[in-house]
Tab-separated table of C-alpha atoms and ligand atoms in Angstrom:
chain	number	residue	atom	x	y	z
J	1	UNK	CA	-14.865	1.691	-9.354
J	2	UNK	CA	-16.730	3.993	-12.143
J	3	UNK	CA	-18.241	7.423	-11.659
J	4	UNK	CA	-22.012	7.329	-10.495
J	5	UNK	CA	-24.193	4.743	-12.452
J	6	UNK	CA	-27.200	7.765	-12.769
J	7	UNK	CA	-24.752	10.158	-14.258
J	8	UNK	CA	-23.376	7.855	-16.454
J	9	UNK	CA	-26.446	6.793	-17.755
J	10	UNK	CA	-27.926	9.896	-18.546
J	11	UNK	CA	-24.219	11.279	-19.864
J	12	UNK	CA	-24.830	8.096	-22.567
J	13	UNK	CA	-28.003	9.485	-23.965
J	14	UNK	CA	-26.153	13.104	-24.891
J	15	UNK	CA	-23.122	11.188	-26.498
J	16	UNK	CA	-25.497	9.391	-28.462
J	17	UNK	CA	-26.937	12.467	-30.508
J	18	UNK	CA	-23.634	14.589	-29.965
J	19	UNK	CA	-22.493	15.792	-33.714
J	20	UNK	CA	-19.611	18.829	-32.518
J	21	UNK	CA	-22.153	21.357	-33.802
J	22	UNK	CA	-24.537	20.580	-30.949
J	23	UNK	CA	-22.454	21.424	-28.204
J	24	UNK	CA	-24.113	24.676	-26.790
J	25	UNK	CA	-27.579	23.253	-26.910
J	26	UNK	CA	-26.026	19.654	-24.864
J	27	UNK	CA	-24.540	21.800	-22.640
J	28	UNK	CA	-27.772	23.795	-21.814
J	29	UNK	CA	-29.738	20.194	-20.808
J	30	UNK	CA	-26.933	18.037	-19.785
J	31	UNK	CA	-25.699	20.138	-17.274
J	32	UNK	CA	-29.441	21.227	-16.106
J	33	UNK	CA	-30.031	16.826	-16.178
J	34	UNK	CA	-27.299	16.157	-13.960
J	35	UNK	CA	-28.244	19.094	-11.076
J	36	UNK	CA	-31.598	17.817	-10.992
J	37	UNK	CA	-30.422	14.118	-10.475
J	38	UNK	CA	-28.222	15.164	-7.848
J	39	UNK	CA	-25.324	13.383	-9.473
J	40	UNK	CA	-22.874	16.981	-10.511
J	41	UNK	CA	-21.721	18.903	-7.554
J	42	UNK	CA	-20.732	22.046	-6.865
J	43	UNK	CA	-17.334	21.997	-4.541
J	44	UNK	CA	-16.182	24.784	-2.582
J	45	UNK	CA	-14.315	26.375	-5.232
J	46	UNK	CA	-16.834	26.891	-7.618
J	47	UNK	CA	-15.996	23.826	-9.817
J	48	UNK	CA	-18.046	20.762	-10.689
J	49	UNK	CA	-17.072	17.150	-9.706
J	50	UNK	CA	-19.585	14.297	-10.073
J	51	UNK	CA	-20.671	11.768	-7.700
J	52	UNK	CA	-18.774	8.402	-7.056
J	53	UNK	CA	-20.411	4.610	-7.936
J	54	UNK	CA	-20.712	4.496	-4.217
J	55	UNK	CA	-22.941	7.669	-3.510
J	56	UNK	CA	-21.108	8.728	-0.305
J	57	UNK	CA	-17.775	9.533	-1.961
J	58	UNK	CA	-17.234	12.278	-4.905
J	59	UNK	CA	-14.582	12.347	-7.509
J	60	UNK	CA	-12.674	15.111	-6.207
J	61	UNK	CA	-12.793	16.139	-2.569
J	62	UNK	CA	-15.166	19.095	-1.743
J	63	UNK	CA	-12.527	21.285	-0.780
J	64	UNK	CA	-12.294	21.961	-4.563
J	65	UNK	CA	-11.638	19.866	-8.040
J	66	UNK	CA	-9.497	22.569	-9.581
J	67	UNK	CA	-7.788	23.082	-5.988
J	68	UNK	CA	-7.037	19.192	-5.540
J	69	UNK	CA	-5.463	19.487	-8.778
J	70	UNK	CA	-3.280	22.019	-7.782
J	71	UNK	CA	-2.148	21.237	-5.188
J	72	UNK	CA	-1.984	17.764	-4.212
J	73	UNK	CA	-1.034	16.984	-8.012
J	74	UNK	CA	0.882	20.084	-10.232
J	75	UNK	CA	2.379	21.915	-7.877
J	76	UNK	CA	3.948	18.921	-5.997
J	77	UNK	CA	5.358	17.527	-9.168
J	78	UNK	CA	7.543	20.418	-9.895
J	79	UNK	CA	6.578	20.480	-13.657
J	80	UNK	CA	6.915	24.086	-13.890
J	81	UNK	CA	10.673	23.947	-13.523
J	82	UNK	CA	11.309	20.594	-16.202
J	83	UNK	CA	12.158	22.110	-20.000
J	84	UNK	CA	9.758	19.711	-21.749
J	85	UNK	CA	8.007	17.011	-19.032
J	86	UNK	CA	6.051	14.251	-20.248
J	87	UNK	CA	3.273	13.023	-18.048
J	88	UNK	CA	1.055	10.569	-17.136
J	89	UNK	CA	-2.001	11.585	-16.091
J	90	UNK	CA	-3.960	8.011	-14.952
J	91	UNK	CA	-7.763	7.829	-14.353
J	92	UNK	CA	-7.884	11.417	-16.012
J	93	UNK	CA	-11.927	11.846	-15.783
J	94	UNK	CA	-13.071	15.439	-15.910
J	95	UNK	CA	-9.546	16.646	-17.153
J	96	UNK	CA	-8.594	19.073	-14.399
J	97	UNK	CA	-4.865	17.777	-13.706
J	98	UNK	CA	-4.633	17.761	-17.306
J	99	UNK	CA	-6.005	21.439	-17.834
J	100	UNK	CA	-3.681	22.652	-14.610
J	101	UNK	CA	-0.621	20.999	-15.975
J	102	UNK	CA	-0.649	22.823	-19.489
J	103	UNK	CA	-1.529	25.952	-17.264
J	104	UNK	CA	2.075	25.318	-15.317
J	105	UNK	CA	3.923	24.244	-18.311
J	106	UNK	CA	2.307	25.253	-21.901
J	107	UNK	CA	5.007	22.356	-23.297
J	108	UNK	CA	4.291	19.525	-21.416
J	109	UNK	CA	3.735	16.004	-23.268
J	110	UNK	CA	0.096	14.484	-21.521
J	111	UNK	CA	-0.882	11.313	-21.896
J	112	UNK	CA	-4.440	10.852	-20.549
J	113	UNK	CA	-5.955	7.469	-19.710
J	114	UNK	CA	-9.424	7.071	-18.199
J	115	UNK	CA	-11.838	4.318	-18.781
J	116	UNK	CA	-14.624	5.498	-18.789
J	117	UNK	CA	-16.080	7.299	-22.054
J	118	UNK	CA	-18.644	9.114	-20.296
J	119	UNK	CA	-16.858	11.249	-17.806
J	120	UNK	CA	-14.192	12.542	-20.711
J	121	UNK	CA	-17.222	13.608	-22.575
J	122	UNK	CA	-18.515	16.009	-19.598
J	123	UNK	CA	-15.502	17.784	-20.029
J	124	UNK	CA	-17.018	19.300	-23.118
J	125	UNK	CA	-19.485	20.976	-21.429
J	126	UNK	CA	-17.800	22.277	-18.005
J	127	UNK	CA	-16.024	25.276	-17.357
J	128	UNK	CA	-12.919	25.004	-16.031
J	129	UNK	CA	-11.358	28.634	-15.588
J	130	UNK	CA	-8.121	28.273	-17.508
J	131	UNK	CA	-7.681	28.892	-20.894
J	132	UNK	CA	-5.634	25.535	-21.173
J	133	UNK	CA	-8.800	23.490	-20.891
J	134	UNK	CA	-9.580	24.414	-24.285
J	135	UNK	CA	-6.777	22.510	-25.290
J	136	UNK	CA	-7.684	19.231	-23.207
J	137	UNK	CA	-11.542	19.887	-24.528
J	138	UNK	CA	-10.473	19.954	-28.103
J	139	UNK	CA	-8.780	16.411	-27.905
J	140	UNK	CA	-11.668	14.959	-26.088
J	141	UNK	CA	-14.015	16.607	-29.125
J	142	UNK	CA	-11.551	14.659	-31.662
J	143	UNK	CA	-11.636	11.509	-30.140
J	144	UNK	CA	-15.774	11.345	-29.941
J	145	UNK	CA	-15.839	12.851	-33.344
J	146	UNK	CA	-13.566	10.467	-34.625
J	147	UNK	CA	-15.156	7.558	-33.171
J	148	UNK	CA	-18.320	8.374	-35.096
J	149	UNK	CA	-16.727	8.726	-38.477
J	150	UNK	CA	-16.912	12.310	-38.280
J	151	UNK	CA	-13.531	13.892	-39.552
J	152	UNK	CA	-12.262	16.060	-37.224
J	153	UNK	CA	-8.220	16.932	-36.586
J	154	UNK	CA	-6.996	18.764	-33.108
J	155	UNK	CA	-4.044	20.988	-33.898
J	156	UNK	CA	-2.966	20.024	-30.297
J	157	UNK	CA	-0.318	17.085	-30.222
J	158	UNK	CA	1.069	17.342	-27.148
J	159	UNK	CA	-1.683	15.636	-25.645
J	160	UNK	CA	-3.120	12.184	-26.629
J	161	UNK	CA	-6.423	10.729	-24.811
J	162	UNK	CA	-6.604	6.948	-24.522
J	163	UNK	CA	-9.629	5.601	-23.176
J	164	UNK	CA	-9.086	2.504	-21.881
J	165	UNK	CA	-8.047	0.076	-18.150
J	166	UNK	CA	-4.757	1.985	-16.872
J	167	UNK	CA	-3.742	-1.729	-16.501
J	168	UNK	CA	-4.330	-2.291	-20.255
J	169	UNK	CA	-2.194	1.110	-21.125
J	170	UNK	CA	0.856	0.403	-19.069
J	171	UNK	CA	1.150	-2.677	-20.299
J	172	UNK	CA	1.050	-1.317	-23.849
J	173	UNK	CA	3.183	1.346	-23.705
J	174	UNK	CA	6.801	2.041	-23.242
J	175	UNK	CA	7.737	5.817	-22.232
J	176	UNK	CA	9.882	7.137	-19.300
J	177	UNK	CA	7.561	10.038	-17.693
J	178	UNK	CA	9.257	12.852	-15.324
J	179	UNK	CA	5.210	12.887	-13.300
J	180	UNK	CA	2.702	10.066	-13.245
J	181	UNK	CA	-0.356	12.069	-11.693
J	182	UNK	CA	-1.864	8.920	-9.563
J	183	UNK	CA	-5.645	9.807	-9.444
J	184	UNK	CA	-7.979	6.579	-9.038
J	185	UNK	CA	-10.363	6.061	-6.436
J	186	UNK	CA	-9.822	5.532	-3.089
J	187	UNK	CA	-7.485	1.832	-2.356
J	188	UNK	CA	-10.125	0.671	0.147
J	189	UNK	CA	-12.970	1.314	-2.408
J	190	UNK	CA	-11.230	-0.309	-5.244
J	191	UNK	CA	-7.467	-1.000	-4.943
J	192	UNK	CA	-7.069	-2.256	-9.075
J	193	UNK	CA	-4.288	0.730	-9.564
J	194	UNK	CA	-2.949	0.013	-6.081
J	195	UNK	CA	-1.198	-3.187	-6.561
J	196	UNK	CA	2.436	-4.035	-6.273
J	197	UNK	CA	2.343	-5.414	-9.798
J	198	UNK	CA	1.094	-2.250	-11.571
J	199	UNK	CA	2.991	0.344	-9.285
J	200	UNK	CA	6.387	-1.633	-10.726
J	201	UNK	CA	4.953	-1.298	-13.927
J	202	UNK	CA	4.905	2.536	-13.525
J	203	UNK	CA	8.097	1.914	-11.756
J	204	UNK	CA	9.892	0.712	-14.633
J	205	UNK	CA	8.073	3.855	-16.854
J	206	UNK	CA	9.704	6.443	-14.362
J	207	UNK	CA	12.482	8.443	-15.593
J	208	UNK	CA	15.280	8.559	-13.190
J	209	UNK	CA	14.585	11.664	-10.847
J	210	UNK	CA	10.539	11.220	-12.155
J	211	UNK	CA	7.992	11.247	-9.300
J	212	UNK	CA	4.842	9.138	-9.098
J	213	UNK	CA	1.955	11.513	-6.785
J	214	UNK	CA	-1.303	10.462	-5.260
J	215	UNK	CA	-3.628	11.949	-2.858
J	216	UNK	CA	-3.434	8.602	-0.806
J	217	UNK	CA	-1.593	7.568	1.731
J	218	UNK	CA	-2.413	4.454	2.553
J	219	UNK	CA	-0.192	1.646	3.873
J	220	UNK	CA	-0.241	-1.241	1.805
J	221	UNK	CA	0.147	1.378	-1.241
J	222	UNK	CA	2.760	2.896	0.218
J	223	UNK	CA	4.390	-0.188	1.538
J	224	UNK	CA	3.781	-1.499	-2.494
J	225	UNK	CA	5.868	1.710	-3.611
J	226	UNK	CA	8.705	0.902	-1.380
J	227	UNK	CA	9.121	-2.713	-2.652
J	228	UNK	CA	9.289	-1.332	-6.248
J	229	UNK	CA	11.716	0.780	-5.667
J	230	UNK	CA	10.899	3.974	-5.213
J	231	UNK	CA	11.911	6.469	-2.373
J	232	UNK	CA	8.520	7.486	-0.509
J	233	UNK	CA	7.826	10.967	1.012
J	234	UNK	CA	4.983	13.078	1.502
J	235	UNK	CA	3.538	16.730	1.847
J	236	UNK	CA	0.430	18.058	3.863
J	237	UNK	CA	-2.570	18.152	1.984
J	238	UNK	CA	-5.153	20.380	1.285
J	239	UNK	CA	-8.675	19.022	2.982
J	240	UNK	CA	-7.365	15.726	4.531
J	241	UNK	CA	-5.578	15.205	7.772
J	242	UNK	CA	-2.943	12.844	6.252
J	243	UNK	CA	-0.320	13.734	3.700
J	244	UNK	CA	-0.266	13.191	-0.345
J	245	UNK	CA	2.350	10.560	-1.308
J	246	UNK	CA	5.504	11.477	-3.554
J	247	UNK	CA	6.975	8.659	-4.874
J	248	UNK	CA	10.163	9.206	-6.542
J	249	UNK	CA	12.484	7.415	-8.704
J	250	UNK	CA	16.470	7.504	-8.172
J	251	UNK	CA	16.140	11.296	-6.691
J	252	UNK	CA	19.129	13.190	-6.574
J	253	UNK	CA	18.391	15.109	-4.012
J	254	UNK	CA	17.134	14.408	-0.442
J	255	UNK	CA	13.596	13.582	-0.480
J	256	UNK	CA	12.100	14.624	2.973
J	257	UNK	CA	10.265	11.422	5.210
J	258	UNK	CA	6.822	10.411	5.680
J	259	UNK	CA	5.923	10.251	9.055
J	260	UNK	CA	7.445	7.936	11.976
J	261	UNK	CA	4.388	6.191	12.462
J	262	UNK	CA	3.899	5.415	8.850
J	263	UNK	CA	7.600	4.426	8.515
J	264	UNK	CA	6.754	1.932	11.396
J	265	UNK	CA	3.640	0.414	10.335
J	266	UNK	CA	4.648	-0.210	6.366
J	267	UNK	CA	8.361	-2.007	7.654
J	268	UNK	CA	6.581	-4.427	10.507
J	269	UNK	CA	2.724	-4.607	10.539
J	270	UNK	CA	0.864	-7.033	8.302
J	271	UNK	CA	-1.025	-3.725	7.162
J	272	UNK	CA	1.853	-3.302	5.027
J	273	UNK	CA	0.911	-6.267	2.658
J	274	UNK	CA	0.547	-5.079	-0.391
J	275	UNK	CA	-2.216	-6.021	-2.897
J	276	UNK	CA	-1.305	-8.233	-5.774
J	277	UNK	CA	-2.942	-8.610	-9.179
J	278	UNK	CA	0.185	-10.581	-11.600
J	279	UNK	CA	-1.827	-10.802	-14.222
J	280	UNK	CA	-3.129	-7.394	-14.095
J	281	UNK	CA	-6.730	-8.595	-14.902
J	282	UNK	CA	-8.153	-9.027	-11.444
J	283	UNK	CA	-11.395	-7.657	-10.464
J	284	UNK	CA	-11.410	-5.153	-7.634
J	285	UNK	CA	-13.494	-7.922	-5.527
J	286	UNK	CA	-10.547	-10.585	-6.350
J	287	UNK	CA	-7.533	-8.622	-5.249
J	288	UNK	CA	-9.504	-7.465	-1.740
J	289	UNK	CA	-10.416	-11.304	-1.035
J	290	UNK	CA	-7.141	-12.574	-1.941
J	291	UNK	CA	-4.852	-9.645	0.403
J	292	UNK	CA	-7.847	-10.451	3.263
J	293	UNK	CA	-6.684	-14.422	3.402
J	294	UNK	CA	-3.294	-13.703	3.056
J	295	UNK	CA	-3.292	-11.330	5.850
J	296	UNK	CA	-5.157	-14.166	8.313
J	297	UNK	CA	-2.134	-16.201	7.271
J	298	UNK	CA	0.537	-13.763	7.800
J	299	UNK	CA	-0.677	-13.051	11.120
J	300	UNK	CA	-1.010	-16.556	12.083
J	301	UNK	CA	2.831	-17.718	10.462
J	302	UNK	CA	4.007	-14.164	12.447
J	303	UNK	CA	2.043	-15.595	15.850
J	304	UNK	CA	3.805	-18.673	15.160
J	305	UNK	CA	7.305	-17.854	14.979
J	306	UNK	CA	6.761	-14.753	17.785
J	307	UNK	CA	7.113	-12.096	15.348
J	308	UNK	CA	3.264	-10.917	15.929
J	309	UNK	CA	2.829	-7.128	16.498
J	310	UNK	CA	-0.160	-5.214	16.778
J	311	UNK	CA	-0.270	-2.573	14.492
J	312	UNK	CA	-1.803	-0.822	17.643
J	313	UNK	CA	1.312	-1.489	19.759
J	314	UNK	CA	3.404	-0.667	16.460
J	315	UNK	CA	1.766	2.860	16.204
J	316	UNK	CA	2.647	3.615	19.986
J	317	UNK	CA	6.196	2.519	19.126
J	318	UNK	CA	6.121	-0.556	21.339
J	319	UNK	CA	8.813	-2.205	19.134
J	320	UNK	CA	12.564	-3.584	20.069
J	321	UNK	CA	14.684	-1.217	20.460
J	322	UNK	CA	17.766	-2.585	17.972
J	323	UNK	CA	14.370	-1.691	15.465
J	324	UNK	CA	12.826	2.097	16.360
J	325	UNK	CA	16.777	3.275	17.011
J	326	UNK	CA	16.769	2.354	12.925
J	327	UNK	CA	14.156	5.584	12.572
J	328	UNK	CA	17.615	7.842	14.071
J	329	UNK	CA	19.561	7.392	11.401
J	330	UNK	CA	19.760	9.856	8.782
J	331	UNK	CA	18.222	7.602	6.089
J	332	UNK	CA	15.600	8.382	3.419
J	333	UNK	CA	12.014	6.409	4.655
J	334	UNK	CA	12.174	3.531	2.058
J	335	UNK	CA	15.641	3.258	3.114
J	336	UNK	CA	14.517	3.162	6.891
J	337	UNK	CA	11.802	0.591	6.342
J	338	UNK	CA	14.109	-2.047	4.385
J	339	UNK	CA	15.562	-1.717	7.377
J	340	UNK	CA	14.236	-2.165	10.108
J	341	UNK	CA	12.446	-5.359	7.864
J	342	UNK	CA	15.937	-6.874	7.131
J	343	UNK	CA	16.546	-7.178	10.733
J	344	UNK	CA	13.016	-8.184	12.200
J	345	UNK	CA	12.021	-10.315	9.383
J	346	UNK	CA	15.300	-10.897	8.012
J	347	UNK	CA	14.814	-10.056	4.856
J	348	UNK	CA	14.082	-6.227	3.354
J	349	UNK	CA	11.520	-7.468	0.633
J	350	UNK	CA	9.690	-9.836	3.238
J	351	UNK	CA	5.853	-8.817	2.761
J	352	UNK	CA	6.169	-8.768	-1.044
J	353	UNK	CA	7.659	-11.996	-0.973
J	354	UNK	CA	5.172	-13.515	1.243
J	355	UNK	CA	2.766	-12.352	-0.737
J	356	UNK	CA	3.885	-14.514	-3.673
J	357	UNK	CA	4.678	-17.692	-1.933
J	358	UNK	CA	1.699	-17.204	0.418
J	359	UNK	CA	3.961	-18.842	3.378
J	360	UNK	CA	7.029	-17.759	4.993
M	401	LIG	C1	-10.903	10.278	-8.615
M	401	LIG	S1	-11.431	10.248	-10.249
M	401	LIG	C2	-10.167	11.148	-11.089
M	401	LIG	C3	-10.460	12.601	-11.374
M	401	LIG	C4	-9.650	13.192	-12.486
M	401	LIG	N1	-8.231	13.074	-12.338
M	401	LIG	C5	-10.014	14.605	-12.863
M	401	LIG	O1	-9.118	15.460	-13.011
M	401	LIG	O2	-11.205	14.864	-13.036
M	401	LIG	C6	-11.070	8.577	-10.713
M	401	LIG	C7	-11.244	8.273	-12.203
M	401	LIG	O3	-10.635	6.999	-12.439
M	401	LIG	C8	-11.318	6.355	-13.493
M	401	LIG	N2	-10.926	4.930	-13.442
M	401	LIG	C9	-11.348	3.979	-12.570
M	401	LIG	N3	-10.738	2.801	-12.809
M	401	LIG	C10	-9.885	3.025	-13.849
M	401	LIG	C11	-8.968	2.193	-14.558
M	401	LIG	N4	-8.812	0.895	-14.221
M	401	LIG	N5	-8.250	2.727	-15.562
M	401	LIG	C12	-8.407	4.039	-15.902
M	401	LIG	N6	-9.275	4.868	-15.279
M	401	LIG	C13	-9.995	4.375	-14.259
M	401	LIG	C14	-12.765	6.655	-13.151
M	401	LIG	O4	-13.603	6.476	-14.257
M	401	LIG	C15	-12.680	8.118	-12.681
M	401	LIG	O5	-12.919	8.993	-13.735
C-alpha cells in the first residue's frame, strides 16, 4: 500500500519543475496544495503526516509523527547507548525515524529504503524540529538532483537513500544492522513486509544482540518472527492499546514477554499462520488470498485430527493443562511458544511448515 493517490499526484507535478534553487517558492504552494486537498495533516504534536491509499488510515498515528518516532521506534532500540549502530530504516517515507535517530546518535550508519519517490521528496519541504533533519533533507536533495543530471554532492555519508521495494533491497544487500526500524503499513492493509520469507531475510541481516521494532503487534507477524528465530517481546505504546513488537536476535540479556494471551494464540491458533511470499514478488492481494485458503485448510486438517481450538476459547485459556502450565516456566516467549507447539502439534515449527506443504 502507497501513500494517498491525490497527494501523490499533485507531489509529481512539483518534482517535475524542482531544480534545488526552487525550493522556497515549492514549499510555499506545495504545502498550501496539499492542505487544501485534505491529503497533509496536522497530528497532535504539531507535525505533518499525509493521508494513507485507503483514506481512513494516516501514515503516522495522530498522536504525533515525530512522537511515534520516538517512541515506539528510537528510544526502544537503544541506539543511544551502541558506539557506531548501523540501521535499517524500511518504508522510510517522510524521514522522521531517520531525522530522530541522528538526533539520538549523531554517528549512526542509516540506510533508508522507501518506494515511493514522492513521499521522500515532501521531506524537502516539511519542518521537522531537529536540526538532524537537515542532514536526512540534504540526501533526499542529492538523490532528486542527481536523478536529473544535476550535479550535486551531500557531504553526509552516513546515510544512503535507496528508493526502491524493501523486498528488492534485502535481497540485494548484505549488512548485519544492530536496529531494523519496521515501519510499513498496517499487516491487515497490506502484509508484503509481513511475511515469514522477508522477516528471515532481515533475520539473517541482524547482528547478534540487533533488534528488529514495529509498531504492530499482530499475530501472524509475530508468530512469523518466532519461526525465524528471533526472541519476541514488547513495550506499551504510545496511542494504541496493544504493545510495539521488539524482535531481537541472540540477546544476551533477558528480554521481557509479550503478553499471555498473545503467547497463547501465536503457539496454538490458526491465527498464528504466517503469511508467505518465497519468491518475494507477490502482490499484497496474492499473499492475503493464499494465507485465507490455507487457513480454511488448517482448520479443517486441525478439526480432523481433534486438534481444533477456537482462538476464542484459546484467549480465555481454555487449553490442556500439560500446555498453559508451559506459560509458568521461566522461559523467554518464543521459547514458551515452541513449546507449548512441540507438544500440541508435535512439532515447534508446525504452522510454518504447514504453510509450505499446505497439508499436515
Ligand atoms: C507508515 S509509512 C512510514 C512512515 C515513515 N517511517 C516516516 O518516518 O515518515 C509506510 C511507508 O512505507 C512505504 N512502503 C510501502 N510499501 C513499501 C515497500 N514494499 N518497500 C518500501 N517502502 C514501502 C510507503 O510508501 C510509506 O511511505
Amino acid at each position: 500500500m502507497l501513500p494517498n493517490k491525490k497527494a501523490l499526484k499533485i507531489i509529481e507535478k512539483y518534482i517535475k519543475i524542482y531544480d534545488g534553487k526552487n525550493e522556497d517558492e515549492i514549499k510555499r504552494s506545495l504545502i498550501k496544495d496539499l492542505l487544501k486537498n485534505d491529503v497533509l495533516v496536522k497530528t497532535k504534536d504539531g507535525t505533518f503526516t499525509l493521508k494513507a491509499e485507503s483514506e481512513d488510515e494516516l501514515m503516522h498515528s495522530n498522536v504525533g509523527a515525530l512522537t511515534e518516532s520516538i517512541y515506539k521506534f528510537v528510544e526502544p532500540s537503544n541506539i543511544a547507548s551502541i558506539k557506531q549502530p548501523k540501521i535499517l530504516d524500511l518504508c522510510s517515507g517522510l524521514g522522521y525515524n531517520a531525522t530522530t535517530a541522528l538526533h539520538y546518535n549523531k554517528n549512526a550508519h542509516i540506510d533508508m529504503v522507501e518506494v515511493c519517490e514522492e513521499v521522500l521528496f515532501l521531506t524537502l519541504f516539511l519542518d521537522i524540529p531537529y536540526k538532524e533533519h537537515e542532514i536526512i533533507k540534504d540526501k533526499v536533495r542529492e538523490y532528486f538532483l542527481n536523478k536529473k543530471g544535476i550535479e550535486y554532492a551531500s557531504n553526509f555519508d552516513n546515510v544512503h537513500v535507496y528508493v526502491m521495494d524493501a523486498r528488492e533491497f534485502i535481497c540485494k544487500k548484505k549488512t548485519d544492522y544492530h536496529a531494523i526500524f519496521h515501519d510499513a503499513f498496517s499487516p491487515k492493509r497490506d502484509p508484503t513486509l509481513y511475511t515469514y520469507d522477508f522477516l528471515e531475510m532481515l533475520f539473517f541481516n541482524t547482528k547478534k544482540g540487533g533488534v528488529l521494532i514495529s509498531y504492530s503487534s499482530s499475530i501472524p507477524f509475530r508468530s512469523a518472527l518466532v519461526d525465524c528465530g528471533f526472541e519476541i517481546s514488547e513495550k506499551e505504546s504510545v496511542g494504541r492499546k496493544r504493545g510495539i513488537t521488539l524482535a531481537y536476535k541472540c540477546p544476551n540479556f533477558d528480554v521481557d514477554r509479550v503478553n499471555r494471551t498473545d503467547e497463547r494464540v501465536i503457539a496454538l491458533s490458526t491465527t498464528a499462520l504466517p503469511y508467505r511470499d518465497e519468491s518475494l514478488s507477490l502482490s499484497s492481494l496474492e499473499i492475503e488470498n493464499f494465507r485465507r485458503e490455507l487457513r480454511k485448510q488448517l482448520k479443517d486438517d486441525l478439526i480432523r485430527i481433534d486438534k481444533f481450538i477456537s482462538t476464542k476459547r484459546i484467549k480465555k485459556g481454555k487449553v490442556p493443562d500439560y500446555i498453559i502450565n508451559i506459560q509458568e516456566e521461566a522461559l523467554s516467549s518464543s521459547k514458551v511458544i515452541k513449546k507449548m507447539r512441540s507438544e500440541f502439534f508435535g512439532d515447534e515449527k508446525f504452522f510454518i511448515k504447514f504453510s509450505s506443504n499446505g497439508c499436515l
